[in-house]
Amino acid sequence: MKRLCGLLAGVVAIMMLGGCASRSIYSWGSYENQVYLMYAKPDKATAERQVAALDEDFEKARSKNKPVPPGFHAHLGYLCYQLGKGDRARQEFEAEKAAFPESAVFVDRMLANMQSK
Amino acid sequence: MSTRLLGLILGGVILGVAATGCKTTPYDYTNFRQHHPHSILVLPPLNESTAVEATYGYLSTVTMPLAEMGYYVYPVAVIDHFLKENGMPTAGEMHQVPLQKVDEIIGADAVLYITVEQYGTKYQVINSASIVRARGKLVDVKTGLVLWEGIGAAEEDSGGSGSIIGDLISAALTQVINSSTDRAHKVAPMANVNLLMIKDRGLLYGPRHPEFAKEK
């Protein structure tokens, strides 16, 4: 019975998403997988490797004409900052803020922190 | 829709175990509607399971469902590093950050507090089942009101083929190939679908979702 309920719940979830079944809002690429790897298998997700993978994801998203998800540019910016690429880091944080004004308070804080270091 | 997201939802159908069963009364969304958030801060989950990897294994699966439901989700790993650098080395300490500080420093409308209850693989003689179970609470940053609370679980059973010997061999192989935490990580997104996306007990759509206005 419990399993049947699970099945029904899943069907409801699909119906709920039915309106947008043909499209997701974002092009996800490997963003969440990078986050997973940086904690689970850090040697597979050094800052350099992550930046390379995310750059590729960004190009794919652009070719599909889809936005990258919230947090993507900020994550990339943080990695660039760790690699000592201050200008690129700033650009990425600004891109996060431009795409998602909701991020402004946090992004401005990160930018200010980078400035002061 | 991305194949991964579709897979998640189909996975939720096929493998999902609704934690609360067939509840007919919808969640009371009064607070949610009055303080509908635009942005959600997801903190690294508290871990009540026996797997130390649960916190970050789970954290890395939460952005997709929330963002696709129409919310701005702060970069989970950047937030984690930022809080660690500011004297909060554990999820437990992060969950204690006063809301006023969240407002001032991060600017989030709401905080999602997650607790992972189960995360890992139960080994039986022939089958092994990956189980993930988590509960969540969404709190309005400005007022401290609880906007939503829920629980979700998912289970992936490796199953048996009917032939005892064949099953024993494949079970042994599965155990070698898949570490239990990697498998739990693959089940976590399904738990998220059940936690966050089920109509009448998950979250309402956020402002960046086309259904946002219709639901109101």
PDB file of N, CA, C and O in Angstrom, chain A residues 24-31 57-58 60-62 64 66-69 72, chain B residues 2 68:
ATOM      1  N   SER A  24      13.153  22.316 -19.315  1.00  0.00           N
ATOM      2  CA  SER A  24      13.603  22.746 -18.006  1.00  0.00           C
ATOM      3  C   SER A  24      13.966  24.213 -18.148  1.00  0.00           C
ATOM      4  O   SER A  24      14.161  24.708 -19.255  1.00  0.00           O
ATOM      5  N   ILE A  25      14.042  24.910 -17.037  1.00  0.00           N
ATOM      6  CA  ILE A  25      14.364  26.333 -17.126  1.00  0.00           C
ATOM      7  C   ILE A  25      15.841  26.517 -17.489  1.00  0.00           C
ATOM      8  O   ILE A  25      16.202  27.394 -18.247  1.00  0.00           O
ATOM      9  N   TYR A  26      16.696  25.651 -16.923  1.00  0.00           N
ATOM     10  CA  TYR A  26      18.147  25.870 -17.037  1.00  0.00           C
ATOM     11  C   TYR A  26      18.868  24.734 -17.754  1.00  0.00           C
ATOM     12  O   TYR A  26      18.406  23.602 -17.781  1.00  0.00           O
ATOM     13  N   SER A  27      20.032  25.079 -18.261  1.00  0.00           N
ATOM     14  CA  SER A  27      20.944  24.063 -18.785  1.00  0.00           C
ATOM     15  C   SER A  27      21.928  23.744 -17.670  1.00  0.00           C
ATOM     16  O   SER A  27      22.762  24.581 -17.308  1.00  0.00           O
ATOM     17  N   TRP A  28      21.841  22.555 -17.087  1.00  0.00           N
ATOM     18  CA  TRP A  28      22.558  22.265 -15.837  1.00  0.00           C
ATOM     19  C   TRP A  28      24.007  21.871 -16.015  1.00  0.00           C
ATOM     20  O   TRP A  28      24.838  22.153 -15.156  1.00  0.00           O
ATOM     21  N   GLY A  29      24.312  21.192 -17.097  1.00  0.00           N
ATOM     22  CA  GLY A  29      25.689  20.736 -17.241  1.00  0.00           C
ATOM     23  C   GLY A  29      26.114  19.940 -16.026  1.00  0.00           C
ATOM     24  O   GLY A  29      25.323  19.171 -15.477  1.00  0.00           O
ATOM     25  N   SER A  30      27.350  20.156 -15.566  1.00  0.00           N
ATOM     26  CA  SER A  30      27.877  19.331 -14.485  1.00  0.00           C
ATOM     27  C   SER A  30      27.919  20.064 -13.148  1.00  0.00           C
ATOM     28  O   SER A  30      28.555  19.594 -12.203  1.00  0.00           O
ATOM     29  N   TYR A  31      27.248  21.218 -13.050  1.00  0.00           N
ATOM     30  CA  TYR A  31      27.373  22.041 -11.845  1.00  0.00           C
ATOM     31  C   TYR A  31      27.174  21.254 -10.543  1.00  0.00           C
ATOM     32  O   TYR A  31      28.036  21.244  -9.669  1.00  0.00           O
ATOM     33  N   ASP A  57      30.478  23.612 -19.938  1.00  0.00           N
ATOM     34  CA  ASP A  57      29.032  23.638 -19.685  1.00  0.00           C
ATOM     35  C   ASP A  57      28.417  24.953 -20.149  1.00  0.00           C
ATOM     36  O   ASP A  57      27.325  24.984 -20.698  1.00  0.00           O
ATOM     37  N   PHE A  58      29.156  26.032 -19.885  1.00  0.00           N
ATOM     38  CA  PHE A  58      28.630  27.350 -20.238  1.00  0.00           C
ATOM     39  C   PHE A  58      28.481  27.482 -21.754  1.00  0.00           C
ATOM     40  O   PHE A  58      27.477  27.993 -22.249  1.00  0.00           O
ATOM     41  N   LYS A  60      28.028  25.041 -23.845  1.00  0.00           N
ATOM     42  CA  LYS A  60      26.902  24.189 -24.259  1.00  0.00           C
ATOM     43  C   LYS A  60      25.583  24.901 -24.006  1.00  0.00           C
ATOM     44  O   LYS A  60      24.672  24.862 -24.835  1.00  0.00           O
ATOM     45  N   ALA A  61      25.485  25.534 -22.856  1.00  0.00           N
ATOM     46  CA  ALA A  61      24.247  26.243 -22.510  1.00  0.00           C
ATOM     47  C   ALA A  61      23.989  27.346 -23.535  1.00  0.00           C
ATOM     48  O   ALA A  61      22.869  27.539 -23.996  1.00  0.00           O
ATOM     49  N   ARG A  62      25.073  28.049 -23.885  1.00  0.00           N
ATOM     50  CA  ARG A  62      24.928  29.152 -24.821  1.00  0.00           C
ATOM     51  C   ARG A  62      24.489  28.661 -26.192  1.00  0.00           C
ATOM     52  O   ARG A  62      23.641  29.265 -26.845  1.00  0.00           O
ATOM     53  N   LYS A  64      22.704  26.131 -26.729  1.00  0.00           N
ATOM     54  CA  LYS A  64      21.287  25.728 -26.635  1.00  0.00           C
ATOM     55  C   LYS A  64      20.386  26.936 -26.370  1.00  0.00           C
ATOM     56  O   LYS A  64      19.168  26.793 -26.244  1.00  0.00           O
ATOM     57  N   LYS A  66      20.122  28.591 -23.607  1.00  0.00           N
ATOM     58  CA  LYS A  66      19.474  28.419 -22.302  1.00  0.00           C
ATOM     59  C   LYS A  66      20.356  29.015 -21.214  1.00  0.00           C
ATOM     60  O   LYS A  66      21.572  28.970 -21.312  1.00  0.00           O
ATOM     61  N   PRO A  67      19.736  29.556 -20.163  1.00  0.00           N
ATOM     62  CA  PRO A  67      20.559  30.104 -19.090  1.00  0.00           C
ATOM     63  C   PRO A  67      21.192  29.004 -18.236  1.00  0.00           C
ATOM     64  O   PRO A  67      20.657  27.895 -18.165  1.00  0.00           O
ATOM     65  N   VAL A  68      22.324  29.324 -17.622  1.00  0.00           N
ATOM     66  CA  VAL A  68      22.902  28.401 -16.641  1.00  0.00           C
ATOM     67  C   VAL A  68      22.172  28.631 -15.313  1.00  0.00           C
ATOM     68  O   VAL A  68      21.589  29.689 -15.095  1.00  0.00           O
ATOM     69  N   PRO A  69      22.183  27.623 -14.446  1.00  0.00           N
ATOM     70  CA  PRO A  69      21.362  27.717 -13.226  1.00  0.00           C
ATOM     71  C   PRO A  69      21.878  28.743 -12.216  1.00  0.00           C
ATOM     72  O   PRO A  69      23.034  29.163 -12.289  1.00  0.00           O
ATOM     73  N   PHE A  72      25.662  29.124 -10.578  1.00  0.00           N
ATOM     74  CA  PHE A  72      26.698  28.644 -11.503  1.00  0.00           C
ATOM     75  C   PHE A  72      27.847  29.649 -11.630  1.00  0.00           C
ATOM     76  O   PHE A  72      29.015  29.316 -11.423  1.00  0.00           O
TER      77      PHE A  72
ATOM     78  N   SER B   2      15.306  18.524 -19.227  1.00  0.00           N
ATOM     79  CA  SER B   2      16.544  17.764 -19.350  1.00  0.00           C
ATOM     80  C   SER B   2      16.260  16.294 -19.067  1.00  0.00           C
ATOM     81  O   SER B   2      15.363  15.960 -18.290  1.00  0.00           O
ATOM     82  N   GLU B  68      14.550  24.690 -10.489  1.00  0.00           N
ATOM     83  CA  GLU B  68      13.559  24.369 -11.532  1.00  0.00           C
ATOM     84  C   GLU B  68      12.139  24.664 -11.062  1.00  0.00           C
ATOM     85  O   GLU B  68      11.228  24.778 -11.868  1.00  0.00           O
TER      86      GLU B  68
END
